Coordinates of C-alpha atoms in Angstrom, one line a residue:
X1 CA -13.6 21.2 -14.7
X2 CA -13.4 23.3 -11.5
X3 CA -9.7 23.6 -10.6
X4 CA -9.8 25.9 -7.5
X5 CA -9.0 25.3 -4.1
X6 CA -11.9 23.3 -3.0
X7 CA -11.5 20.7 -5.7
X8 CA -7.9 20.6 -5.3
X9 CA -8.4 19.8 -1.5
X10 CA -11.4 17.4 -3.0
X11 CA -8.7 15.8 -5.4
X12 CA -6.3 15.4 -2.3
X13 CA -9.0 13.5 -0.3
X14 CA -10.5 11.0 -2.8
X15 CA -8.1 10.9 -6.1
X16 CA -9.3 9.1 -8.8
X17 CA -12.7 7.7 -6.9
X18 CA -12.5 4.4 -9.5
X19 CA -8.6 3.5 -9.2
X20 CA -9.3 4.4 -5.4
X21 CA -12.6 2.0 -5.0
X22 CA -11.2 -0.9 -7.1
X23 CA -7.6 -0.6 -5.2
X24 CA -9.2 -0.7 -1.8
X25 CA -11.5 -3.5 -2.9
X26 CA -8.5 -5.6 -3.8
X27 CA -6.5 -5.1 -0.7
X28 CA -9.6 -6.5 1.0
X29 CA -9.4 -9.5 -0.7
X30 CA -5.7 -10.2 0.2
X31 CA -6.6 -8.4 4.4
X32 CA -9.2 -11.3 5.0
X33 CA -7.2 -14.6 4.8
X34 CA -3.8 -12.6 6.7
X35 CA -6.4 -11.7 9.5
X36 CA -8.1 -15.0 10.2
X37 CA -4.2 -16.7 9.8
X38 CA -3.0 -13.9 12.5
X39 CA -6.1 -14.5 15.0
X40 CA -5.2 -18.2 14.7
X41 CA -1.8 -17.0 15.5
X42 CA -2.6 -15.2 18.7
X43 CA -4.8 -17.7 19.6
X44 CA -8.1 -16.2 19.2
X45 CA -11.6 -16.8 16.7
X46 CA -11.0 -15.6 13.2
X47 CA -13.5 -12.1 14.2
X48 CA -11.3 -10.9 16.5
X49 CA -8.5 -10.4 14.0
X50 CA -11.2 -9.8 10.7
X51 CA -13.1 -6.9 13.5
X52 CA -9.6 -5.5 14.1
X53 CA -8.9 -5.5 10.4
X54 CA -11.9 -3.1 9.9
X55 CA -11.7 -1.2 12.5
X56 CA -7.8 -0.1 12.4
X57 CA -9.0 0.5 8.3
X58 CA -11.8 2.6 9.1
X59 CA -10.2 4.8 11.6
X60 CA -7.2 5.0 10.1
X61 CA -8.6 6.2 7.4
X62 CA -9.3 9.3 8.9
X63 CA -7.0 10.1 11.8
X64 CA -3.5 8.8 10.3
X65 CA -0.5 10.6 8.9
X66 CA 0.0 8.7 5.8
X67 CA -2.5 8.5 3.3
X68 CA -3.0 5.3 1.4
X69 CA -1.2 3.1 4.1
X70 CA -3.3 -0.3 4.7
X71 CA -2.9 -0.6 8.7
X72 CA -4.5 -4.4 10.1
X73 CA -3.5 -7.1 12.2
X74 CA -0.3 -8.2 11.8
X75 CA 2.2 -11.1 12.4
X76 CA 5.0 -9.3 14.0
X77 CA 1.9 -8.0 16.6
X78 CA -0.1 -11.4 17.0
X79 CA 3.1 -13.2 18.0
X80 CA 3.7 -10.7 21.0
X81 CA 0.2 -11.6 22.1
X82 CA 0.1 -15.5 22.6
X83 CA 1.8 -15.6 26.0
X84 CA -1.1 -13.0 27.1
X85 CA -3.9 -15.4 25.8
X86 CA -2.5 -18.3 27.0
X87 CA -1.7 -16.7 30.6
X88 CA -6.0 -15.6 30.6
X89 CA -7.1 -18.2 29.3
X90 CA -5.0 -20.0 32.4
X91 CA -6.8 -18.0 34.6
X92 CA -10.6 -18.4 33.0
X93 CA -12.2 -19.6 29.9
X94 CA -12.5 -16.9 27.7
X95 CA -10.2 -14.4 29.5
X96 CA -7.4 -14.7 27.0
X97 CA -9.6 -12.6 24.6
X98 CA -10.8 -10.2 27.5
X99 CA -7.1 -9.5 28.4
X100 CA -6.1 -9.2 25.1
X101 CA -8.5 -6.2 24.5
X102 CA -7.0 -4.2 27.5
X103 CA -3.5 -5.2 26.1
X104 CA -4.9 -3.4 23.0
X105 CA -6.4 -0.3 24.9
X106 CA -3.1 0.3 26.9
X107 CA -1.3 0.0 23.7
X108 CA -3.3 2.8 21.9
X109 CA -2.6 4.8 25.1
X110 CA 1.1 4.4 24.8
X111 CA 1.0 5.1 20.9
X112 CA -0.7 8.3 21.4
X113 CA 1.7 8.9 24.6
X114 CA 4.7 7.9 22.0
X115 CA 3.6 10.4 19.2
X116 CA 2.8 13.5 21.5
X117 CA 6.9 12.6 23.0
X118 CA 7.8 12.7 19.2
X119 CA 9.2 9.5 19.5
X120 CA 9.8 9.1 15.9
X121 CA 12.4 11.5 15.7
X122 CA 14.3 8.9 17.6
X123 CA 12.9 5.6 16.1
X124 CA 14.9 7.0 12.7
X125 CA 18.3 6.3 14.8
X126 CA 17.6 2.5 14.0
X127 CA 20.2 1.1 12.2
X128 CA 19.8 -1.4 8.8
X129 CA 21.1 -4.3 10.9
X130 CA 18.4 -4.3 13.5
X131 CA 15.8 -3.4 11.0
X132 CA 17.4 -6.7 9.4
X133 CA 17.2 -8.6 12.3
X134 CA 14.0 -7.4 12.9
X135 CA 12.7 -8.8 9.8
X136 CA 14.1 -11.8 9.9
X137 CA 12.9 -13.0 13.4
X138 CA 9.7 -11.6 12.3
X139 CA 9.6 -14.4 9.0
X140 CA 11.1 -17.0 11.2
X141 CA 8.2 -16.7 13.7
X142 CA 5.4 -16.4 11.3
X143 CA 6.7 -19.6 9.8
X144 CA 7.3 -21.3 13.1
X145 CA 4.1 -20.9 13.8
X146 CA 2.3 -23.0 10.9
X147 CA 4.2 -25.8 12.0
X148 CA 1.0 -27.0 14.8
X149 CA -0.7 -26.9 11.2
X150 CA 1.7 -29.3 9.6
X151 CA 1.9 -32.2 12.1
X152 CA 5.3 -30.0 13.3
X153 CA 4.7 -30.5 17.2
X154 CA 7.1 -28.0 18.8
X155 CA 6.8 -25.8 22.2
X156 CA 5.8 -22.2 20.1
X157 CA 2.8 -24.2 18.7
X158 CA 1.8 -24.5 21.7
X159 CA 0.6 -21.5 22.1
X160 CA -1.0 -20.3 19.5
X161 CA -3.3 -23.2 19.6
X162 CA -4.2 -23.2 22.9
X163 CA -7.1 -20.9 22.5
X164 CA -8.6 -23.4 20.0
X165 CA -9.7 -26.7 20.1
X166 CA -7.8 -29.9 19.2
X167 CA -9.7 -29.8 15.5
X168 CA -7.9 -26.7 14.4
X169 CA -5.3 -29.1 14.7
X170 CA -4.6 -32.1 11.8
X171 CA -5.0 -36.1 12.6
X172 CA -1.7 -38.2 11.6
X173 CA -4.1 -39.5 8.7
X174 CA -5.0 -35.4 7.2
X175 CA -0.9 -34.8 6.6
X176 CA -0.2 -36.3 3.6
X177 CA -3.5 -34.3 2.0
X178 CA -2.4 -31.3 4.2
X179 CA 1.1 -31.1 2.6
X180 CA 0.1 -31.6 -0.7
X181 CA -2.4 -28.7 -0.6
X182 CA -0.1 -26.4 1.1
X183 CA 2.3 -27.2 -1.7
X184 CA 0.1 -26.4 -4.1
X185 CA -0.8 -23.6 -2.5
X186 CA 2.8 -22.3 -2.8
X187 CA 3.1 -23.6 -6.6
X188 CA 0.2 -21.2 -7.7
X189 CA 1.2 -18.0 -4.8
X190 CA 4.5 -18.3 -6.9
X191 CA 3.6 -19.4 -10.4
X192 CA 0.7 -16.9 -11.0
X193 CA 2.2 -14.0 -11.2
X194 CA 4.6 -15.6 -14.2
X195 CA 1.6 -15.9 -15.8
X196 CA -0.7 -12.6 -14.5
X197 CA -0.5 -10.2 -11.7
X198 CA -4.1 -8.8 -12.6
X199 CA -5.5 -10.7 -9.4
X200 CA -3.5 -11.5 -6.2
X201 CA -2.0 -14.6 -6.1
X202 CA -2.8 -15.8 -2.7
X203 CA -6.2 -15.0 -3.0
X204 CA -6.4 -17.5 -6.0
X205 CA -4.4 -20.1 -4.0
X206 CA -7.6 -19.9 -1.3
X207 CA -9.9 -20.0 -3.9
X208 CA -8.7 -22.9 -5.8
X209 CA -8.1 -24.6 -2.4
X210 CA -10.9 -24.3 -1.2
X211 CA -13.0 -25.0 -4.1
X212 CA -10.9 -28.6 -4.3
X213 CA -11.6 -29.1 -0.3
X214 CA -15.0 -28.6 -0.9
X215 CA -15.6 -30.2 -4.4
X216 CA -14.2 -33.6 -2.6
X217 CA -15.7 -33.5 0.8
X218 CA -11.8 -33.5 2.3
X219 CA -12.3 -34.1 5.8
X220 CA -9.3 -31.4 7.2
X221 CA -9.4 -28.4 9.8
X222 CA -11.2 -25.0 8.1
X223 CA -11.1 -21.6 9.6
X224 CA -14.6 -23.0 11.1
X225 CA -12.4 -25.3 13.5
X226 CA -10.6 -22.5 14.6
X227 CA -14.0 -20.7 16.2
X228 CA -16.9 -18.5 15.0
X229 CA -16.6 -15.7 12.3
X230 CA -18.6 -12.7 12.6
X231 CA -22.2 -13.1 11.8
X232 CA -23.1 -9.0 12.2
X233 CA -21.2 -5.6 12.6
X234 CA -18.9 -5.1 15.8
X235 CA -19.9 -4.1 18.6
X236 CA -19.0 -1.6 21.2
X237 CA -18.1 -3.7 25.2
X238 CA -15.8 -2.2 27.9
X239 CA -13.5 -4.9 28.8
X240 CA -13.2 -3.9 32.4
X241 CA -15.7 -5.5 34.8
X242 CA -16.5 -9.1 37.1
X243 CA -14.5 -12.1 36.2
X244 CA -18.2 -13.8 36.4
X245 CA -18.9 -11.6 33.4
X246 CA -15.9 -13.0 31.4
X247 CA -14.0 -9.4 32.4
X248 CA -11.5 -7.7 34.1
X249 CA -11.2 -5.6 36.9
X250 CA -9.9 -2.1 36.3
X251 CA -6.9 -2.4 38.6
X252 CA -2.9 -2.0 39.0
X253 CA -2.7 -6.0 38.6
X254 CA -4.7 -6.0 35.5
X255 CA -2.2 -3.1 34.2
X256 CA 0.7 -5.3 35.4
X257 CA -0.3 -8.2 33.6
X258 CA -1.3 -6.5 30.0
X259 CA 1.7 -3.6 30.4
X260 CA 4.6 -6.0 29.5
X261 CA 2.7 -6.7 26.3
X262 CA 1.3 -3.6 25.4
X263 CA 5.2 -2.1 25.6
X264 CA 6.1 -4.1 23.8
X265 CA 3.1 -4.4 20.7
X266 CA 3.3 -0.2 20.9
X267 CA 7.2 -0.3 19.9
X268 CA 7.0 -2.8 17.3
X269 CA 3.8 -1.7 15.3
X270 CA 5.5 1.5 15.2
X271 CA 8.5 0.7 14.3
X272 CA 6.7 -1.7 11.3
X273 CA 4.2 1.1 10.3
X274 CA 7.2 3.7 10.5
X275 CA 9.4 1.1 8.4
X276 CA 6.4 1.0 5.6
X277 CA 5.6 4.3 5.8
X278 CA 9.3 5.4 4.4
X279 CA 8.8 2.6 2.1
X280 CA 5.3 4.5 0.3
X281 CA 7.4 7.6 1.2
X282 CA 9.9 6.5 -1.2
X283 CA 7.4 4.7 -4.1
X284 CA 5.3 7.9 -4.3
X285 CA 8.2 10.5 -4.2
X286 CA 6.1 12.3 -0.8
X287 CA 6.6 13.1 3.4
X288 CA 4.2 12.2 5.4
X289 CA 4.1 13.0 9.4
X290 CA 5.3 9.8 11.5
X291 CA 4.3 11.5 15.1
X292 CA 0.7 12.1 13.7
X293 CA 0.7 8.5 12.5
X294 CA 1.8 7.5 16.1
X295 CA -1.2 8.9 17.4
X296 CA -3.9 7.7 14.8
X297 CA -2.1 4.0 15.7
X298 CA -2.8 4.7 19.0
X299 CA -6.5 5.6 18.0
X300 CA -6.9 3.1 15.8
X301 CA -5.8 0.5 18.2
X302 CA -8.0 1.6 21.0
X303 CA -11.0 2.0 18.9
X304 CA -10.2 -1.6 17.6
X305 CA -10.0 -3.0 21.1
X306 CA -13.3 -1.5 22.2
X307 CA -14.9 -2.9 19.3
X308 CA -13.8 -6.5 19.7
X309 CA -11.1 -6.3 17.4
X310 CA -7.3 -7.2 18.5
X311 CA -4.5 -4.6 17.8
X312 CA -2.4 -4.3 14.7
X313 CA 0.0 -1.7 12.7
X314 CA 0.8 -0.8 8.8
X315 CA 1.1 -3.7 6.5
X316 CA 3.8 -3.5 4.4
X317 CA 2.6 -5.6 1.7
X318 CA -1.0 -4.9 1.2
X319 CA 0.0 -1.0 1.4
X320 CA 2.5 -1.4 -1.3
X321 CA -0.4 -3.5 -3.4
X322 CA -2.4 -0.5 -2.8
X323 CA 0.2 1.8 -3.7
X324 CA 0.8 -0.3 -6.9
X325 CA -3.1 -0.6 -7.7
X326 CA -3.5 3.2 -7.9
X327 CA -4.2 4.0 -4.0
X328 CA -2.8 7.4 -3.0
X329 CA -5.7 8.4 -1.0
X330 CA -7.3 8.1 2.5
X331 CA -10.6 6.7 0.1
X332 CA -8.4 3.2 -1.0
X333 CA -8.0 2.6 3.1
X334 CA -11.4 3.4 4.0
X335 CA -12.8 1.6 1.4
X336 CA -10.3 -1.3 2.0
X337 CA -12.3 -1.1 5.3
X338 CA -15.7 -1.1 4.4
X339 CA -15.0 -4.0 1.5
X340 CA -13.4 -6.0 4.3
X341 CA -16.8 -6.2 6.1
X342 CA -19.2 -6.6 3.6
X343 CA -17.5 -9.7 2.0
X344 CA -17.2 -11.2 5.5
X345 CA -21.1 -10.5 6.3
X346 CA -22.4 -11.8 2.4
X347 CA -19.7 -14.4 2.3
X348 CA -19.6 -16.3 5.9
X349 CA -20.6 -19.3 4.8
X350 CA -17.6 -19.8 2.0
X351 CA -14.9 -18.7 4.1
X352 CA -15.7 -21.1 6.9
X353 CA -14.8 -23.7 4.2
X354 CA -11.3 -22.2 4.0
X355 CA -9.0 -25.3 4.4
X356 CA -6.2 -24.6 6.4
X357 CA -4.0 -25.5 4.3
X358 CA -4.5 -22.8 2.4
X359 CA -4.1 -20.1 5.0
X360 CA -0.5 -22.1 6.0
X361 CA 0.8 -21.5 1.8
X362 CA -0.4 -17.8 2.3
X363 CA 1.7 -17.4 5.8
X364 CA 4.8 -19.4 4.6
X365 CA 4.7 -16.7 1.6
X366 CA 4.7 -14.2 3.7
X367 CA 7.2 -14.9 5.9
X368 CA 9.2 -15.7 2.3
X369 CA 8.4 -11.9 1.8
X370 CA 9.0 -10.3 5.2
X371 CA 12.8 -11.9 5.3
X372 CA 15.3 -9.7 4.6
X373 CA 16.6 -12.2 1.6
X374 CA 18.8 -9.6 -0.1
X375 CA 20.3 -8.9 3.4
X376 CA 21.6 -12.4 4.1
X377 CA 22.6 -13.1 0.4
X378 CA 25.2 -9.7 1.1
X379 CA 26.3 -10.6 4.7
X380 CA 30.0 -11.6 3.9
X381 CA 30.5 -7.9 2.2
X382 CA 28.8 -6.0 4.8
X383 CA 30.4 -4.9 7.8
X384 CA 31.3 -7.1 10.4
X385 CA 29.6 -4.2 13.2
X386 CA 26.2 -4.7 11.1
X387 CA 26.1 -7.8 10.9
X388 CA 26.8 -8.2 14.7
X389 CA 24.1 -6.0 15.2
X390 CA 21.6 -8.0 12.8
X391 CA 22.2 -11.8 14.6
X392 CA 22.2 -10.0 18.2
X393 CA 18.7 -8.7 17.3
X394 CA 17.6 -12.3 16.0
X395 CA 19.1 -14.3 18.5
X396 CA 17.9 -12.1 21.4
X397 CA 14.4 -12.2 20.0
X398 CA 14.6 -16.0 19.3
X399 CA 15.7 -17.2 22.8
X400 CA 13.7 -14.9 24.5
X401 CA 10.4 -16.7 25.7
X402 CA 7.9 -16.0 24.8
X403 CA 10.1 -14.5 21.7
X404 CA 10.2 -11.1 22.3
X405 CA 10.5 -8.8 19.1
X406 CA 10.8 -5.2 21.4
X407 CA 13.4 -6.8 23.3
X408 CA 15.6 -8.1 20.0
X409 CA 15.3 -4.0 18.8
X410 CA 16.9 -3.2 21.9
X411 CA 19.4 -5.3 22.1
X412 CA 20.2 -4.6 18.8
X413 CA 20.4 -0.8 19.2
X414 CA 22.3 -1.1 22.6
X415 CA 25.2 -3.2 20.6
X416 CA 24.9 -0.9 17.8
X417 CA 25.3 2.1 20.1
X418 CA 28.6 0.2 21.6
X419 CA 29.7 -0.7 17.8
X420 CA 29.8 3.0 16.9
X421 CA 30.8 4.6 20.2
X422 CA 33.9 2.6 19.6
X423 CA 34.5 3.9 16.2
X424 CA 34.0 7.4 17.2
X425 CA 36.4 6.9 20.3
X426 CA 39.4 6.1 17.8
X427 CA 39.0 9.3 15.9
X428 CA 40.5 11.7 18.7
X429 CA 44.3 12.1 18.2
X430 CA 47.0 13.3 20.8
X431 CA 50.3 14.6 18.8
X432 CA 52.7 16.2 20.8
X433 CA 55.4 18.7 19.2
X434 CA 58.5 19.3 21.3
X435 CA 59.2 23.4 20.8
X436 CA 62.4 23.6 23.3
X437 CA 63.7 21.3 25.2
X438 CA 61.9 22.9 28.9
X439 CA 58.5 23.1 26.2
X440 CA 56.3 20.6 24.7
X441 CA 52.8 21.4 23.1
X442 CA 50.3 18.6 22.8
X443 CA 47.5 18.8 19.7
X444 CA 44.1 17.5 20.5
X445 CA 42.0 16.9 17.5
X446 CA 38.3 14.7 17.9
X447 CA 35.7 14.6 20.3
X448 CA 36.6 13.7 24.0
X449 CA 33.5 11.9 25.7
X450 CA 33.4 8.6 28.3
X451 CA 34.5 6.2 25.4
X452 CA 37.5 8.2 23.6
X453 CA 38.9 9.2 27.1
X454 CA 40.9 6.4 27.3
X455 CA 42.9 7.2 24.2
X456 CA 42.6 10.6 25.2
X457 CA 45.0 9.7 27.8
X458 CA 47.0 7.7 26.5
X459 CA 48.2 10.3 24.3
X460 CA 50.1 12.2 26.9
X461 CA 53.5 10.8 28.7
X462 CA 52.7 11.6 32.0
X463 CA 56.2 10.4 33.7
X464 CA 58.6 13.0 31.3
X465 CA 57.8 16.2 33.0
X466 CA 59.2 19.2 30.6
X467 CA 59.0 22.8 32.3
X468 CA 55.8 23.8 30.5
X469 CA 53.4 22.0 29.0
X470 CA 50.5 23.5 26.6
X471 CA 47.9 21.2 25.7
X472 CA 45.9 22.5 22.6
X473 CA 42.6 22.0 22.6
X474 CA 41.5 23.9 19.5
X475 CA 40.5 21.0 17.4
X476 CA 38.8 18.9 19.8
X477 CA 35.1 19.3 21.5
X478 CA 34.1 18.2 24.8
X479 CA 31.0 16.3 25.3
X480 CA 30.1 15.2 28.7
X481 CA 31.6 14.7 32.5
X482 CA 33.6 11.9 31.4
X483 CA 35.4 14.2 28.8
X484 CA 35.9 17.4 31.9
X485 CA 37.2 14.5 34.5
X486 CA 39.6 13.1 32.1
X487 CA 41.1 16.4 31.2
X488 CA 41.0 17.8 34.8
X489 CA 42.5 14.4 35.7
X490 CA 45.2 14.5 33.1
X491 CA 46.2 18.6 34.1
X492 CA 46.7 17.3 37.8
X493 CA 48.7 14.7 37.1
X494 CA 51.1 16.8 35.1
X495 CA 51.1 19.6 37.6
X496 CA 52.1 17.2 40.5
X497 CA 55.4 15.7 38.4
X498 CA 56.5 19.7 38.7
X499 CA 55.3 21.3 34.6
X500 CA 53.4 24.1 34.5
X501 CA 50.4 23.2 32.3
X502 CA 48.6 25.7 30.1
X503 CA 44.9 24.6 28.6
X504 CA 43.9 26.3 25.3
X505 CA 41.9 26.8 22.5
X506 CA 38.8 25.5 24.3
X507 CA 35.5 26.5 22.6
X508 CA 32.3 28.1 23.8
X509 CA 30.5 24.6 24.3
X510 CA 33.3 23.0 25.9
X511 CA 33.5 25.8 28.6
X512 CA 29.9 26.2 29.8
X513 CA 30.2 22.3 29.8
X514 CA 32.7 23.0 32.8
X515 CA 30.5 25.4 34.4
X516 CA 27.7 23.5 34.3
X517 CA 29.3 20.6 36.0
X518 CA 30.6 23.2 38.9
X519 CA 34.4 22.6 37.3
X520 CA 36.5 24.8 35.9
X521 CA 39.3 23.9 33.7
X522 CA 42.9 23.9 35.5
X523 CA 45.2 26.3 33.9
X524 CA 42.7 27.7 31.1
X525 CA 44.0 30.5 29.3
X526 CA 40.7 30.1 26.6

């Protein structure tokens, strides 16, 4: 067996082919129903999300930074993308899907943009809590929006089932059958793998359904009533052209109507794909390069949107299936790819068939999954400050509307950011020592920036005014103009009630700080 570099670069690329082949095969399996359930959440035909399925595979396969890492649509994607399908569809028939594709365009762009800023260096600043937030908004919303599916008529369905007709929707008469499915659905998704985890679980829940819904005629919405699936290979359309045409014009109003959404589905796919990349990271004891994977998202998602397909990120579960299965190459992800499409070209037919029902036991588990349950079972030991941080990002996303997942992670790191700021501020200490009576030396120790400046001065009795005054600044570091207009502040005021003030033990940083601002310190004797 040839052990030199080419086969261990050969080895690298395509592992064991078998545990590869088989691992990908099964993570197609488990991609179809997830991407016909997310299309029906965006409110779009099932081939939009099972063309952007293969697509982001395929090229992902080849231009991202982790190998093995399942990238597809996605729920926490597909819900940022109703209030654009329902506001085209507003505008025209069919223009719901057309603005969705630029949406997905513009987001590659910004992805790409993102990785060549490096912006991952910054996304690992997240804290837990909004990571927990995150999470848990994300598994509230994917299960809000199977409630249109169970006779649940709230103001979210609305959306998601606008871009379908009113049979994707059950009759008063279907719920009884429709619940009792869906719980059966859930009994064998949780049940199985007591039993065996040889084949996924929720792809024997959709088999098993289905083969009841079909055995006895049930008369119940199927991923048919939801809109066409793909009868051939994608294909390649610009977006951009006459409304007549069921397009777009490429203009600075189309931009402003897809930007909003594309900022926002560019922010949080990478922050998911990021979040599952340190998970495989982790499992597989191995780095991988997050600013690269940035940029093959960004491909991905605007090869994806040329294709037909809608935009997506990493999957956490499927990549950690494919981790567990064997898959440590880029062969498991293409493959996952190609598998994807060949079962929905030889298998049309069946999966039209596909009760609803079952796709609604497959969400509700994943939102189960995607919950940060161990979280919320620990919030009375863990800090108050994270867990502040955790409902802001939930309730920010959940009364945003449409719910806004980007806007939840920034709320969530702006309180965070205040949490800590105040924590840091309380660590600087003033002590002063009294040397003579005309003489008193004050001891600075902690960083001095626009928070800690307040106890910064506080410190100091500015209405006793001994003969001389030193103020020892060996101990302490100056960050920013806050920090130089407190001190300066602080030196005048003791000068005018008559002490001579002498500044010391300022370092390096601290003084170019001051000439950089155009200060310099009063009474510095370094």
């Amino acid at each position: 067996m040839a052990t030199g570099p080419a086969a261990l670069r050969l080895e690298s690329l395509i592992g064991n082919p078998s545990k590869e082949l088989l691992s990908g095969l099964v993570v197609a399996f488990a991609m179809i129903p997830e991407a016909i359930a997310f299309s029906g959440i965006a409110g779009v035909d099932p081939q939009v999300g099972l063309f952007g399925a293969f697509c982001l595979s395929i090229t992902i396969a080849f231009v991202g930074g982790r190998s093995a890492m399942i990238t597809s649509a996605t729920g926490s994607t597909a819900l940022l993308m109703t209030g654009l399908v329902a506001t085209g569809e507003a505008r025209g028939p069919g223009l719901g899907l057309t603005y969705l594709l630029v949406a997905g365009i513009v987001t590659g762009l910004l992805q790409v943009l993102w990785g060549w800023m490096r912006l991952a260096y910054q996304m690992r600043f997240v804290p837990l809590g909004v990571l927990s937030g995150f999470v848990n908004a994300l598994a509230l919303l994917i299960f809000q929006a199977q409630f249109p599916q169970l006779g649940i008529n709230l103001h979210f369905g609305e959306a998601s089932a606008a871009g379908h007709g009113h049979d994707a929707l059950p009759q008063a008469a279907q719920l009884p059958l429709i619940w009792g499915l869906v719980l059966l659905g859930l009994l064998i998704i949780y049940g199985l793998p007591r039993l065996t985890r040889a084949v996924p679980s929720q792809l024997v829940a959709i088999v098993v359904l289905t083969a009841i819904s079909m055995g006895f005629n049930f008369d119940i919405p199927t991923v048919q009533s939801l809109g066409s699936l793909p009868a051939g290979l994608p294909v390649f359309q610009i977006p951009f052209g006459a409304l007549a045409d069921g397009r777009v014009p490429f203009s600075l109003e189309t931009l402003g109507i897809v930007l909003p959404t594309a900022m926002a589905i560019s922010l949080v796919g990478l922050m998911e794909t990021f979040l599952t990349q340190d998970i495989l990271d982790d499992r597989t004891d191995s780095t991988s390069n997050k600013n690269r994977e940035a940029r093959g998202q960004g491909i991905a998602n605007i090869v994806s949107s040329f294709f037909g397909g809608m935009a997506g990120c990493a999957l956490v579960g499927q990549s950690v299936m494919n981790i567990d299965n064997g898959g440590r190459t880029r062969l498991s992800t293409l493959f996952s790819g190609v598998s994807l499409l060949a079962m929905i070209l030889l298998a049309r037919p069946w999966l039209q068939q596909i009760p609803m029902a079952a796709l609604v036991a497959v969400m509700i588990s994943i939102a189960v999954s995607t919950a940060d349950v161990a979280g919320l079972r620990r919030i009375r030991s863990i800090p108050k400050s994270d867990t502040a941080v955790m409902l802001m990002t939930f309730a920010v996303t959940m009364l945003t509307t449409p719910h806004n997942l980007a806007l939840g992670v920034l709320a969530g790191v702006a309180l965070a950011g205040i949490l800590f700021s105040r924590k840091v501020a309380k660590v600087i200490r003033v002590e002063p020592v009294d040397i003579a009576p005309d003489l008193r030396r004050y001891v600075v120790t902690g960083q001095l920036f626009f928070v800690s400046k307040i106890y910064f001065l506080q410190g100091f009795d500015v209405h006793e005014h001994p003969a001389k005054i030193i103020i020892d600044m060996s101990a302490a570091h100056i960050w920013d103009q806050s920090g130089v207009g407190a001190l300066n502040q602080l030196i005048r005021k003791l000068k005018q009630g008559g002490s001579e003030v002498d500044l010391v033990g300022l370092n390096t940083e601290s003084l170019d700080l001051f000439e950089r601002i155009g200060s310099q310190p009063e009474g510095s004797h370094g």
